[in-house]
Amino acid sequence: MSEENAAPDTPVPGVEPYDGPAGGWGALRAVAVAVRDQMGASANTRALFSMNQPTGFDCPGCAWPDPHKTSSFEFCENGAKAVTWEATAKRVEPDFFARHSAKELESWSDHALEDAGRLTHPLRYDAASGHFVPIEWDEAFSRIGAGLRALDHPDQAEFYTSGRASNEAAFLYQLFARAFGTNNFPDCSNMCHEATSVGLPQSIGVGKGTVTLEDFDLADAIFCIGHNPGTNHPRMLSTLSAAARRGVPIVVANPMRERGLERFKSPQHPSEMLSPASTQLASAYHLVKVGGDSAMLKGMMKALFAMDAEDLARGGKGVLDRAFIAEHTQGIEALQADVEATGWEDIVHGSGLTRAAIESMAQTYARAERVILCYGMGITQHAHGTANVHQLANLLLLRGNMGKPGAGICPLRGHSNVQGDRTVGITEIPEEAMLARLDARFGITSPRAHGHAAVESLQAMRDGRSKAVICLGGNLAVAMPDPDACFEAFRKLDLAVSIVTKFNRTCLQVAKETIILPCLGRTELDVQAGGDQWVTVEDSMSMVHASRGMLQPASPDLKSEPAILAGIAKATLPEVAIDWDWLIADYDRIRDAIEAVYPDFRDFNRRVRQKGGFRLTVGASHRVWNTPTGKAQFIAHPLDELSLHPGLLLTTIRSHDQYNTTIYGLNDRYRGITGRRDVVFAHEDDLAAHGLAHGDKVDISAGPGRVLRGYTVVAHAIARGSLAAYYPEANNLVPLEDHDRQSGTPSYKSLRVTMARSVDESLVPAG
Ligand SMILES: Nc1nc2c(c(=O)[nH]1)N[C@H]1C(S)=C(S)[C@@H](COP(=O)(O)OP(=O)(O)OC[C@H]3O[C@@H](n4cnc5c(=O)[nH]c(N)nc54)[C@H](O)[C@@H]3O)O[C@H]1N2
Ligand SMILES: Nc1nc2c(c(=O)[nH]1)N[C@H]1C(S)=C(S)[C@@H](COP(=O)(O)OP(=O)(O)OC[C@H]3O[C@@H](n4cnc5c(=O)[nH]c(N)nc54)[C@H](O)[C@@H]3O)O[C@H]1N2
Ligand SMILES: [Mo]
């Protein structure tokens, strides 16, 4: 049996291997279908062509930076899906809710709920009739204000942010919540790159990536670990292609073969499109076991130390960057001792890779002068996510691959402004200096006690300690682990508010008072008292730039996120002397306030008007280490028990047709899945070991009550011992308590499970 098992011949409905490259004509066709289904021939279709242009709106698809310096239109299939989904011609008017009760809507799929279209009017849930009913904005605000003021303590409220919110909206939001009196800021980042936000500051003094797009032009080797750019950061494929064409090795570590890391046919390059050619991306592809990254990384470092010793023995200079280590780091001895004490047997078992494979990765790494290490959720969403991030930093520091051109760490951020939201104050653990500046600017007294992150907020809601939640975007109850527990937590509340573009399942978790506020999307014109407004966002590489919508809003009754937050703030805090209306009349005023609180935004309004915006300071990019010792830290970790787990580990993944909990469609083109999501990917050897075959129906169990029933197994090129199923359907396998102790990131990507042939309960004799 080869490593690269292909799906066998037995036809399984909706399952057929995909042989093409990523991108190509399939991508263009998919865009045409998205435009047709959502937008028809509407004038809004031209929105697609101003995306990621200096004068247009920032693509809501992902946080990969834009090459603003050129004016070429960067085509991206999944960016187009994100835009057409928002700019859809479909509408959910109040009469929709008169026709469909909340009870009925519960039976709708996540896809159907959002596909119904854009919300047009504020709503509240009417328990007497069981329907959502329209209300006016003023009434909505005053009900929310009354609900918040009725709490015994501000800490009984949770203020959730999903990462599409602009810097301006997020800043107003944190100002409001702190003026109200709490630091409870659960954030989508808590489910995403929190391990980065916690781990990287400990290693290199900053919780952000250190590279820029230009660094990719200078790198000698690129490692892609645990991210799937063909689907989730498609514009990155142009960058990777350019590197591959320069002959730069691209080394991949991923439990699944992902087409978007293997081959790409760029829709930007007519010559590629019109020929059978595509660009090969990965120069080496290693199917690391789910949860096996730290074992793999320790193996690479072990090989590196051995190469170093051999080279020194031969009279060479060694392969470590000794000058850098001496000048800039601490802790190498403990790291080396730990790595050397870890045996190859454990490394091979834990990673699922051969020693030779790991040594070849280390050789590629050591041969390159400048290395960029990219990573995503495959690294962070584990019980040991923070430790994984430390190991990535350790590996880079060993050869000084930090803070020099062409080298560094590149976390692939999630939502398009998740990084910016954090920068402007969405954090449950704010720093004193920032709070002091906020208080001075606005004459408030912000609370100092730390607040709740996402897991803690749901636990507090579940346990009755929190009684109100405001969600600025997102689909919190569905995105979190253990949806049943989260649904129940919402239903216990006194007040639940969703500020969203589309109705989703979180809106259906009705509290005593439930209010849905429809907002403008990023593509739409935002007109306030001071005229047309635009907002700013920060991408994965700390570039801050403007985003200006130009489409007619989905409904004249929509408000912008800042305007909604101002409305809520005024109704909740009439005694607080902040002129919310003045702030939102002209967003330049919000930006001035951001500058007053965050000195790094100096001259914000001027600099953000420059073409391409500006970059925030990232100390580690210049070898300034903002750690307590002023040095970068090597941080050692013993092998975690998960990587030594003998049984199956299941990871949860995104399909090519989804944006987090937003399900655009039921296909996953590159993985060969059409029209369904009830599949689990497995290695053929694991199927055989379980007496199963491709296409069989199985139950996947993570413990009592945590079972996925009747899923179809698909033989796939995936590491042995590893399974994969789609998020969010698989979220009931994850207990709320199963998260990284350091960062709180849920263990969405390493669940201990068992797999067995499905029991058809109708066939089990009674008694
Ligand atoms: N179109 C689209 N774009 C998106 C999103 C979307 O849903 N759709 N979501 C946005 C958001 S919020 C985020 S956070 C990012 C997510 O972007 P990614 O990080 O790419 O997200 P995932 O699909 O969750 O997982 C990525 C890869 O991790 C691999 N993997 C799983 N487990 C492991 C493991 O244990 N080790 C390793 N090495 N790899 C593993 C999977 O096989 C998969 O290829 O994308 C953003 N962009
Ligand atoms: N099992 C498993 N679970 C996961 C993950 C995983 O990999 N596996 N990934 C996790 C990650 S990385 C993340 S980031 C979370 C995602 O968690 P969230 O960010 O909470 O979820 P989304 O699905 O992105 O939110 C979709 C909703 O956002 C609203 N929306 C869209 N655009 C806008 C806008 O411009 N403004 C406003 N106000 N609302 C808007 C729409 O109404 C839509 O229904 O899920 C996490 N959950
Ligand atoms: Mo994310």
XYZ file of N, CA and C in Angstrom, residues 16-178:
489
model
N -15.516 11.774 -6.335
C -14.728 11.420 -7.504
C -13.450 12.242 -7.487
N -12.287 11.559 -7.537
C -11.032 12.317 -7.406
C -10.941 13.438 -8.431
N -10.358 14.553 -8.016
C -10.193 15.715 -8.888
C -8.750 15.725 -9.376
N -8.579 15.755 -10.678
C -7.219 15.634 -11.211
C -6.588 16.956 -11.616
N -7.364 18.003 -11.721
C -6.830 19.271 -12.239
C -5.990 20.012 -11.221
N -5.417 21.135 -11.638
C -4.700 21.991 -10.702
C -5.690 22.858 -9.921
N -5.211 23.543 -8.911
C -6.034 24.572 -8.262
C -6.141 25.749 -9.226
N -7.178 26.533 -9.088
C -7.374 27.674 -9.990
C -7.916 27.187 -11.321
N -7.367 27.707 -12.404
C -7.754 27.252 -13.734
C -9.193 27.565 -14.081
N -9.691 26.837 -15.097
C -11.042 27.129 -15.594
C -12.102 26.800 -14.556
N -11.830 25.796 -13.715
C -12.801 25.443 -12.676
C -13.092 26.638 -11.780
N -12.058 27.420 -11.505
C -12.232 28.591 -10.645
C -13.089 29.636 -11.354
N -12.812 29.834 -12.638
C -13.610 30.824 -13.375
C -15.067 30.382 -13.455
N -15.272 29.079 -13.697
C -16.650 28.568 -13.750
C -17.357 28.782 -12.415
N -16.654 28.497 -11.321
C -17.258 28.632 -9.991
C -17.663 30.085 -9.736
N -16.852 31.027 -10.212
C -17.193 32.435 -10.029
C -18.449 32.765 -10.832
N -18.493 32.266 -12.066
C -19.655 32.540 -12.907
C -20.924 32.025 -12.239
N -20.836 30.838 -11.636
C -22.006 30.261 -10.968
C -22.386 31.113 -9.753
N -21.387 31.537 -8.980
C -21.675 32.352 -7.787
C -22.335 33.662 -8.202
N -21.816 34.280 -9.255
C -22.395 35.551 -9.718
C -23.827 35.316 -10.175
N -24.034 34.263 -10.963
C -25.381 33.993 -11.486
C -26.362 33.721 -10.333
N -25.967 32.829 -9.407
C -26.908 32.424 -8.355
C -27.214 33.543 -7.380
N -26.228 34.389 -7.069
C -26.450 35.388 -6.032
C -26.794 36.765 -6.586
N -26.148 37.142 -7.666
C -26.263 38.537 -8.091
C -27.023 38.726 -9.392
N -27.169 37.660 -10.177
C -27.823 37.793 -11.463
C -27.080 38.811 -12.311
N -27.831 39.557 -13.095
C -27.183 40.516 -13.997
C -27.131 41.903 -13.369
N -27.228 41.973 -12.039
C -27.338 43.286 -11.400
C -26.069 44.126 -11.608
N -26.255 45.415 -11.464
C -25.133 46.339 -11.657
C -24.036 46.060 -10.630
N -24.422 45.448 -9.516
C -23.435 45.184 -8.472
C -22.322 44.263 -8.937
N -22.567 43.575 -10.025
C -21.569 42.640 -10.507
C -20.221 43.340 -10.721
N -20.279 44.619 -11.056
C -19.010 45.327 -11.261
C -18.204 45.454 -9.966
N -18.860 45.208 -8.817
C -18.147 45.257 -7.536
C -16.945 44.338 -7.559
N -17.113 43.205 -8.203
C -16.020 42.236 -8.235
C -14.758 42.847 -8.794
N -14.933 43.787 -9.685
C -13.764 44.282 -10.395
C -13.116 45.479 -9.716
N -13.650 45.878 -8.581
C -12.916 46.912 -7.860
C -12.403 46.376 -6.532
N -12.548 45.084 -6.332
C -12.068 44.481 -5.114
C -10.558 44.589 -4.998
N -10.066 44.860 -3.816
C -8.631 44.934 -3.562
C -7.899 45.890 -4.508
N -8.610 46.905 -4.915
C -7.987 47.988 -5.663
C -7.796 49.131 -4.678
N -6.847 49.999 -4.943
C -6.591 51.073 -3.986
C -7.832 51.903 -3.670
N -8.748 52.003 -4.638
C -9.913 52.843 -4.395
C -11.122 52.049 -3.923
N -11.036 50.716 -3.882
C -12.229 49.912 -3.621
C -12.286 49.413 -2.194
N -13.050 48.341 -2.007
C -13.188 47.798 -0.656
C -12.222 46.637 -0.478
N -11.873 46.408 0.770
C -10.993 45.298 1.089
C -11.784 44.009 0.959
N -11.213 43.029 0.325
C -11.941 41.769 0.117
C -12.280 41.151 1.468
N -13.556 40.834 1.702
C -13.923 40.211 2.973
C -13.504 38.746 3.059
N -12.823 38.234 2.028
C -12.502 36.808 1.998
C -11.396 36.388 2.940
N -10.258 37.084 2.905
C -9.181 36.633 3.786
C -8.259 37.796 4.095
N -7.249 37.544 4.898
C -6.386 38.617 5.391
C -5.053 38.657 4.662
N -4.943 37.931 3.541
C -3.697 37.989 2.763
C -3.564 39.385 2.172
N -2.370 39.970 2.204
C -2.236 41.362 1.748
C -2.423 41.504 0.233
N -2.656 42.725 -0.163
C -2.850 43.017 -1.583
C -1.577 43.660 -2.112
N -1.175 43.287 -3.305
C -0.027 43.966 -3.907
C -0.491 45.308 -4.459
N -0.820 46.240 -3.541
C -1.435 47.507 -3.958
C -0.580 48.307 -4.917
N 0.717 47.980 -4.908
C 1.588 48.815 -5.712
C 1.294 48.650 -7.191
N 0.885 47.446 -7.568
C 0.496 47.260 -8.955
C -0.999 47.541 -9.020
N -1.507 47.726 -10.219
C -2.943 47.958 -10.271
C -3.645 46.759 -10.879
N -2.906 45.620 -11.013
C -3.542 44.468 -11.650
C -4.619 43.900 -10.736
N -5.700 43.522 -11.332
C -6.809 42.946 -10.590
C -6.435 41.540 -10.184
N -6.403 41.291 -8.878
C -6.046 39.951 -8.436
C -7.291 39.104 -8.382
N -7.352 38.156 -9.270
C -8.524 37.321 -9.339
C -8.504 36.282 -8.230
N -9.618 36.069 -7.596
C -9.656 35.052 -6.555
C -11.060 34.471 -6.478
N -11.128 33.179 -6.699
C -12.443 32.526 -6.711
C -13.169 32.697 -5.379
N -12.474 32.429 -4.292
C -13.200 32.453 -3.027
C -13.442 33.871 -2.522
N -12.611 34.817 -2.957
C -12.921 36.216 -2.689
C -14.209 36.592 -3.418
N -14.326 36.128 -4.650
C -15.532 36.415 -5.428
C -16.767 35.800 -4.767
N -16.604 34.598 -4.219
C -17.753 33.985 -3.527
C -18.143 34.824 -2.309
N -17.141 35.283 -1.570
C -17.441 36.083 -0.375
C -18.182 37.362 -0.768
N -17.762 37.966 -1.872
C -18.396 39.217 -2.292
C -19.811 38.970 -2.830
N -19.963 37.946 -3.668
C -21.299 37.704 -4.232
C -22.273 37.296 -3.128
N -21.759 36.613 -2.120
C -22.625 36.201 -1.006
C -23.150 37.435 -0.255
N -22.281 38.439 -0.135
C -22.697 39.676 0.537
C -23.527 40.562 -0.404
N -23.091 40.641 -1.654
C -23.750 41.554 -2.604
C -24.917 40.865 -3.318
N -25.408 39.813 -2.743
C -26.505 39.043 -3.343
C -27.728 39.922 -3.617
N -28.507 39.514 -4.609
C -29.759 40.222 -4.883
C -30.889 39.705 -3.994
N -30.637 38.613 -3.227
C -31.709 38.024 -2.401
C -31.901 38.824 -1.111
N -33.143 38.918 -0.666
C -33.463 39.699 0.533
C -34.336 38.902 1.502
N -34.064 39.091 2.774
C -34.922 38.526 3.815
C -35.678 39.694 4.425
N -36.885 39.911 3.928
C -37.699 41.049 4.392
C -38.514 40.584 5.596
N -39.113 41.534 6.324
C -39.910 41.127 7.479
C -40.987 40.083 7.137
N -41.561 40.143 5.927
C -42.616 39.155 5.616
C -42.068 37.729 5.563
N -40.763 37.597 5.335
C -40.131 36.267 5.374
C -40.372 35.654 6.757
N -40.215 36.489 7.784
C -40.374 35.973 9.143
C -41.845 35.787 9.513
N -42.712 36.497 8.826
C -44.146 36.247 9.053
C -44.508 34.879 8.493
N -43.850 34.510 7.390
C -44.152 33.208 6.772
C -43.474 32.056 7.498
N -42.294 32.297 8.071
C -41.526 31.189 8.667
C -41.308 31.455 10.156
N -41.825 30.565 10.983
C -41.628 30.738 12.425
C -40.189 30.381 12.787
N -39.783 30.805 13.974
C -38.437 30.456 14.438
C -38.298 28.933 14.512
N -39.325 28.295 14.969
C -39.299 26.828 15.094
C -39.027 26.197 13.726
N -39.745 26.697 12.708
C -39.546 26.149 11.368
C -38.114 26.408 10.894
N -37.621 27.620 11.133
C -36.283 27.960 10.639
C -35.199 27.082 11.264
N -35.477 26.581 12.462
C -34.493 25.692 13.092
C -34.222 24.461 12.249
N -35.205 24.057 11.459
C -35.003 22.848 10.647
C -34.261 23.168 9.344
N -34.046 24.440 9.054
C -33.308 24.805 7.834
C -31.812 24.555 8.041
N -31.130 24.253 6.950
C -29.676 24.053 7.037
C -28.990 25.419 7.190
N -27.731 25.398 7.619
C -26.962 26.642 7.709
C -26.886 27.313 6.337
N -26.738 26.478 5.301
C -26.689 27.021 3.946
C -27.993 27.738 3.616
N -29.110 27.083 3.885
C -30.403 27.657 3.510
C -30.681 28.950 4.283
N -30.313 28.979 5.547
C -30.584 30.182 6.355
C -29.904 31.403 5.737
N -28.627 31.266 5.387
C -27.925 32.437 4.842
C -28.269 32.682 3.382
N -28.563 31.593 2.664
C -28.860 31.741 1.237
C -30.185 32.491 1.034
N -30.993 32.572 2.077
C -32.258 33.308 1.954
C -31.999 34.774 1.608
N -30.836 35.284 1.972
C -30.473 36.631 1.515
C -30.134 37.583 2.639
N -29.974 38.846 2.267
C -29.563 39.867 3.225
C -30.739 40.330 4.083
N -30.468 40.502 5.356
C -31.472 41.078 6.256
C -31.700 42.541 5.874
N -32.935 43.010 6.040
C -33.236 44.376 5.611
C -33.761 45.271 6.722
N -34.126 44.675 7.855
C -34.834 45.464 8.858
C -34.522 44.918 10.248
N -34.415 45.770 11.277
C -34.202 45.226 12.627
C -35.368 44.331 13.058
N -35.041 43.330 13.868
C -36.047 42.350 14.280
C -35.946 42.097 15.770
N -37.070 41.685 16.355
C -36.971 41.106 17.696
C -37.817 39.852 17.722
N -37.442 38.949 18.597
C -38.198 37.703 18.684
C -39.408 37.921 19.565
N -40.566 37.524 19.043
C -41.819 37.660 19.775
C -42.234 36.273 20.282
N -42.034 36.042 21.585
C -42.258 34.702 22.132
C -43.724 34.284 21.995
N -44.633 35.251 22.053
C -46.056 34.908 22.003
C -46.410 34.245 20.669
N -45.901 34.793 19.587
C -46.248 34.214 18.279
C -45.216 33.205 17.786
N -44.030 33.214 18.392
C -42.976 32.317 17.914
C -42.327 32.797 16.624
N -42.514 34.072 16.300
C -41.940 34.636 15.073
C -41.021 35.809 15.403
N -40.060 36.055 14.504
C -39.326 37.318 14.573
C -40.201 38.392 13.935
N -40.241 39.552 14.570
C -41.095 40.634 14.053
C -40.245 41.904 13.878
N -40.603 42.733 12.900
C -39.819 43.951 12.677
C -40.014 44.945 13.825
N -38.954 45.668 14.155
C -39.089 46.805 15.078
C -38.274 47.970 14.519
N -38.529 49.150 15.063
C -37.779 50.315 14.592
C -36.437 50.371 15.336
N -35.476 51.055 14.720
C -34.133 51.133 15.304
C -34.159 51.696 16.718
N -34.931 52.790 16.922
C -34.917 53.420 18.241
C -35.410 52.467 19.318
N -36.437 51.709 18.948
C -36.961 50.773 19.936
C -35.922 49.670 20.199
N -35.290 49.225 19.137
C -34.258 48.179 19.308
C -33.171 48.675 20.263
N -32.686 49.901 20.006
C -31.627 50.439 20.867
C -32.110 50.562 22.313
N -33.323 51.047 22.494
C -33.729 51.278 23.884
C -33.971 49.956 24.605
N -34.431 48.933 23.882
C -34.569 47.620 24.534
C -33.196 47.057 24.923
N -32.210 47.241 24.033
C -30.866 46.730 24.347
C -30.296 47.507 25.539
N -30.459 48.831 25.496
C -29.974 49.648 26.607
C -30.619 49.216 27.922
N -31.909 48.999 27.877
C -32.620 48.597 29.100
C -32.099 47.248 29.580
N -31.897 46.324 28.645
C -31.410 44.989 29.009
C -30.034 45.056 29.657
N -29.155 45.875 29.097
C -27.794 45.965 29.661
C -27.805 46.670 31.009
N -28.632 47.712 31.119
C -28.664 48.449 32.394
C -29.291 47.624 33.508
N -30.108 46.644 33.134
C -30.777 45.834 34.167
C -29.847 44.800 34.799
N -28.654 44.603 34.232
C -27.747 43.590 34.793
C -27.245 44.031 36.166
N -26.915 43.031 37.013
C -26.394 43.366 38.337
C -24.989 43.950 38.242
N -24.260 43.519 37.220
C -22.857 43.947 37.095
C -22.501 43.936 35.606
N -21.685 44.910 35.158
C -21.304 44.915 33.729
C -20.642 43.612 33.283
N -19.968 42.919 34.219
C -19.298 41.671 33.831
C -20.285 40.545 33.514
N -21.574 40.823 33.660
C -22.569 39.825 33.246
C -22.877 39.931 31.752
N -22.194 40.833 31.066
C -22.410 40.963 29.616
C -21.157 40.527 28.864
N -21.363 39.915 27.699
C -20.263 39.465 26.850
C -20.337 40.228 25.532
N -19.198 40.717 25.069
C -19.159 41.502 23.830
C -18.292 40.771 22.795
N -18.942 39.980 21.956
C -18.234 39.151 20.975
C -17.939 39.935 19.697
N -16.759 39.720 19.141
C -16.401 40.317 17.849
C -15.988 39.232 16.863
N -16.532 39.285 15.671
C -16.037 38.445 14.586
C -15.180 39.343 13.696
N -14.145 38.768 13.099
C -13.072 39.573 12.516
C -13.336 40.281 11.206
N -14.593 40.466 10.824
C -14.831 41.305 9.656
C -15.024 42.750 10.058
N -15.254 42.986 11.346
C -15.494 44.353 11.804
C -14.281 45.216 11.478
N -14.528 46.435 11.042
C -13.456 47.364 10.703
C -12.748 47.841 11.967
N -11.600 48.487 11.798
C -10.914 49.089 12.943
C -11.815 50.106 13.631
N -12.538 50.890 12.819
C -13.374 51.957 13.384
C -14.501 51.353 14.228
N -15.158 50.298 13.702
C -16.243 49.663 14.456
C -15.694 49.015 15.724
N -14.582 48.298 15.581
C -14.029 47.585 16.730
C -13.596 48.562 17.816
N -13.017 49.680 17.410
C -12.558 50.652 18.404
C -13.744 51.234 19.172
N -14.802 51.601 18.450
C -15.989 52.132 19.139
C -16.583 51.095 20.080
N -16.558 49.853 19.632
C -17.150 48.752 20.400
C -16.424 48.578 21.732
N -15.082 48.556 21.673
C -14.344 48.354 22.923
C -14.480 49.585 23.824
N -14.577 50.771 23.201
C -14.771 51.981 23.995
C -16.105 51.897 24.753
N -17.133 51.499 24.009
C -18.456 51.374 24.619
C -18.445 50.338 25.756
N -17.908 49.145 25.479
C -17.960 48.078 26.495
C -17.145 48.469 27.731
N -16.031 49.165 27.513
C -15.194 49.569 28.669
C -15.861 50.719 29.418
